[in-house]
XYZ file of C-alpha atoms in Angstrom:
226
model
C -5.621 -12.318 146.538
C -8.585 -10.682 148.265
C -11.918 -11.816 146.841
C -14.416 -9.048 146.112
C -17.957 -10.394 146.245
C -21.329 -9.043 145.121
C -23.389 -9.310 148.294
C -26.563 -7.568 147.127
C -28.110 -5.726 144.188
C -30.949 -3.260 143.710
C -32.690 -1.648 140.733
C -35.194 1.095 140.174
C -37.017 0.502 136.860
C -35.747 2.360 133.797
C -38.082 4.585 131.785
C -39.656 7.980 132.442
C -40.831 8.890 135.944
C -41.779 12.554 135.933
C -43.194 12.440 139.468
C -39.973 11.104 141.023
C -36.744 12.915 141.793
C -33.374 11.426 140.965
C -32.697 11.165 144.701
C -35.861 9.128 145.262
C -34.848 6.678 142.556
C -31.382 6.334 144.055
C -32.852 5.698 147.489
C -35.083 2.940 146.106
C -32.167 1.124 144.456
C -29.927 1.408 147.522
C -32.644 0.092 149.832
C -33.111 -2.935 147.602
C -29.386 -3.681 147.548
C -29.059 -3.431 151.326
C -32.115 -5.633 151.836
C -30.816 -8.169 149.319
C -27.498 -8.328 151.194
C -29.177 -8.373 154.623
C -27.137 -5.322 155.631
C -28.582 -2.329 157.474
C -28.168 1.290 156.414
C -25.008 1.674 158.492
C -23.517 -1.678 157.543
C -21.102 -0.344 154.918
C -17.913 1.639 155.437
C -17.830 3.752 152.278
C -19.973 4.613 149.268
C -19.193 5.425 145.639
C -21.858 7.098 143.501
C -21.523 7.190 139.714
C -23.687 9.737 137.899
C -23.292 12.334 135.153
C -26.467 14.446 135.247
C -27.510 14.451 138.907
C -25.654 17.543 140.084
C -23.274 18.277 142.934
C -23.219 15.888 145.923
C -25.757 13.545 144.332
C -24.587 10.543 146.337
C -24.634 12.540 149.545
C -28.275 13.477 148.965
C -29.283 9.843 148.542
C -27.538 8.608 151.678
C -28.699 11.631 153.656
C -32.285 10.701 152.770
C -31.582 7.197 154.097
C -29.919 8.427 157.269
C -26.805 6.544 156.204
C -24.170 9.269 156.365
C -21.012 9.182 158.479
C -18.579 7.394 156.200
C -16.861 8.658 153.052
C -19.167 9.251 150.067
C -17.370 9.688 146.748
C -19.240 11.104 143.732
C -17.782 10.026 140.377
C -18.560 11.583 136.994
C -17.105 9.734 134.018
C -19.800 10.184 131.395
C -21.284 6.897 130.242
C -18.679 5.036 132.314
C -19.662 6.658 135.636
C -21.230 3.496 137.040
C -18.384 1.277 135.886
C -15.828 3.693 137.300
C -17.596 3.635 140.666
C -17.565 -0.180 140.745
C -13.890 -0.269 139.758
C -12.851 2.160 142.494
C -14.936 0.402 145.136
C -13.522 -3.000 144.201
C -9.977 -1.624 144.258
C -10.531 -0.166 147.732
C -11.703 -3.541 149.037
C -8.887 -5.451 147.316
C -6.358 -3.046 148.838
C -7.677 -3.768 152.326
C -9.041 -0.273 152.894
C -12.638 -1.416 153.432
C -14.567 -4.643 153.937
C -18.003 -3.500 152.734
C -18.659 -0.794 150.141
C -21.892 0.479 148.615
C -21.903 1.436 144.931
C -24.874 3.111 143.279
C -25.871 5.376 140.440
C -28.964 7.153 139.175
C -29.915 9.457 136.319
C -32.723 11.590 134.951
C -31.446 12.053 131.420
C -32.601 14.993 129.292
C -34.798 14.080 126.350
C -33.526 14.194 122.793
C -30.024 14.073 121.346
C -27.337 14.558 123.980
C -24.530 16.984 123.258
C -21.081 16.284 124.689
C -19.054 19.065 126.292
C -15.496 17.788 125.861
C -15.069 18.561 122.160
C -12.997 21.388 120.693
C -14.882 24.314 119.081
C -14.055 23.119 115.553
C -15.494 19.694 116.362
C -18.703 21.282 117.595
C -18.963 23.343 114.411
C -18.512 20.156 112.387
C -21.448 18.547 114.200
C -19.405 16.045 116.184
C -20.685 17.231 119.563
C -23.994 15.430 118.997
C -23.494 11.908 120.297
C -25.033 10.039 117.297
C -22.567 11.751 114.951
C -19.621 11.014 117.223
C -20.455 7.341 117.662
C -21.277 6.969 113.968
C -17.702 7.980 113.187
C -16.457 5.429 115.716
C -18.661 2.769 114.124
C -17.400 3.618 110.629
C -13.825 3.226 111.777
C -14.628 -0.072 113.492
C -16.247 -1.346 110.294
C -13.254 -0.311 108.199
C -10.644 -1.815 110.516
C -12.330 -4.977 111.770
C -14.873 -6.087 109.193
C -17.890 -5.360 111.399
C -21.037 -4.825 109.315
C -24.384 -3.082 109.952
C -25.823 -6.569 110.421
C -23.474 -7.109 113.370
C -24.582 -3.812 114.901
C -28.217 -4.822 114.467
C -27.516 -8.164 116.132
C -26.362 -6.314 119.266
C -29.750 -4.578 119.440
C -31.528 -7.902 118.964
C -29.545 -9.408 121.839
C -30.218 -6.444 124.125
C -33.939 -6.395 123.369
C -34.149 -10.142 124.023
C -32.553 -9.629 127.434
C -35.013 -6.839 128.202
C -37.976 -9.148 127.681
C -37.000 -11.031 130.835
C -36.113 -7.966 132.920
C -39.114 -6.254 134.551
C -36.973 -3.163 135.196
C -35.878 -2.689 131.565
C -37.119 0.239 129.476
C -37.687 -1.880 126.367
C -39.386 -5.231 126.951
C -40.292 -6.196 123.399
C -38.109 -8.317 121.141
C -36.820 -6.939 117.842
C -35.498 -8.565 114.699
C -32.409 -7.463 112.818
C -34.640 -6.586 109.890
C -36.686 -4.230 112.076
C -33.551 -2.599 113.433
C -32.125 -1.987 109.967
C -35.510 -0.727 108.734
C -35.678 1.926 111.451
C -34.774 5.466 110.430
C -31.134 6.071 109.511
C -29.893 8.773 111.879
C -26.190 8.978 111.073
C -24.653 6.242 108.931
C -24.269 3.454 109.831
C -26.435 3.992 112.931
C -30.197 3.528 112.730
C -32.673 4.855 115.274
C -33.065 1.557 117.105
C -29.290 1.293 117.519
C -29.081 4.504 119.539
C -29.173 4.692 123.314
C -32.500 6.037 124.545
C -32.070 8.679 127.271
C -34.149 7.658 130.263
C -34.363 7.575 134.047
C -33.508 4.917 136.593
C -31.098 3.770 139.278
C -28.996 0.777 140.286
C -27.023 -0.246 143.358
C -24.664 -3.031 144.370
C -23.108 -3.887 147.721
C -19.563 -5.252 147.497
C -17.913 -7.176 150.339
C -14.634 -8.872 151.067
C -14.670 -12.695 151.108
C -18.410 -13.222 151.649
C -19.171 -16.970 151.462
C -21.806 -17.939 148.925
C -21.802 -14.581 147.142
C -21.037 -13.933 143.477
C -17.364 -13.092 142.967
C -16.479 -9.954 141.025
C -13.734 -11.172 138.705
C -12.852 -7.878 137.055
C -13.750 -4.189 136.903
C -11.659 -2.170 134.454
C -11.810 0.962 132.316
C -9.996 2.186 129.234
C -9.902 5.442 127.295
């Protein structure tokens, strides 16, 4: 079986950067990944860009700014799974023997406030389901009913994520939180409290995948479901 390895990674910090374009953030992350992998701007054979809010040909704009065009550039929009979908497709292309080195990257400048989804039927929109907190609250209620998950478990996920952010200089939130603080934050849509919700922000990430690179971190799996 062909080994798919993570040869290099790059991150642009996550937060709000009004003075930067989404392309500039993507360029910064890609440059870091290429430098980390010791690969030049023409050292990859294909690129997959995962983004939902960056417009048409977002990946092309980033690589054009780097002078790294010439190979196939595939833009992927899969909502919140855009980045994961890009990694999955890149890994599959390497495993199939199509490419040896593939660049994967993504970047966003998310709108502020509650995000409305566009894939719901009109009756669902009228019922208020098109607002993401309401939609995911229904999913959480079903999970609680079927699996025994409690609000405490949901709060513990936030605690874990905030603890990880403390040690990540590129994270948006870098302060720890307790479960009590999470559950004391404003209830938005039961059972979800404010601190449980995703915070729309801006940032970028990139990873360079290679076939059988000695000493690199092996990518064991990249899958999606629906």
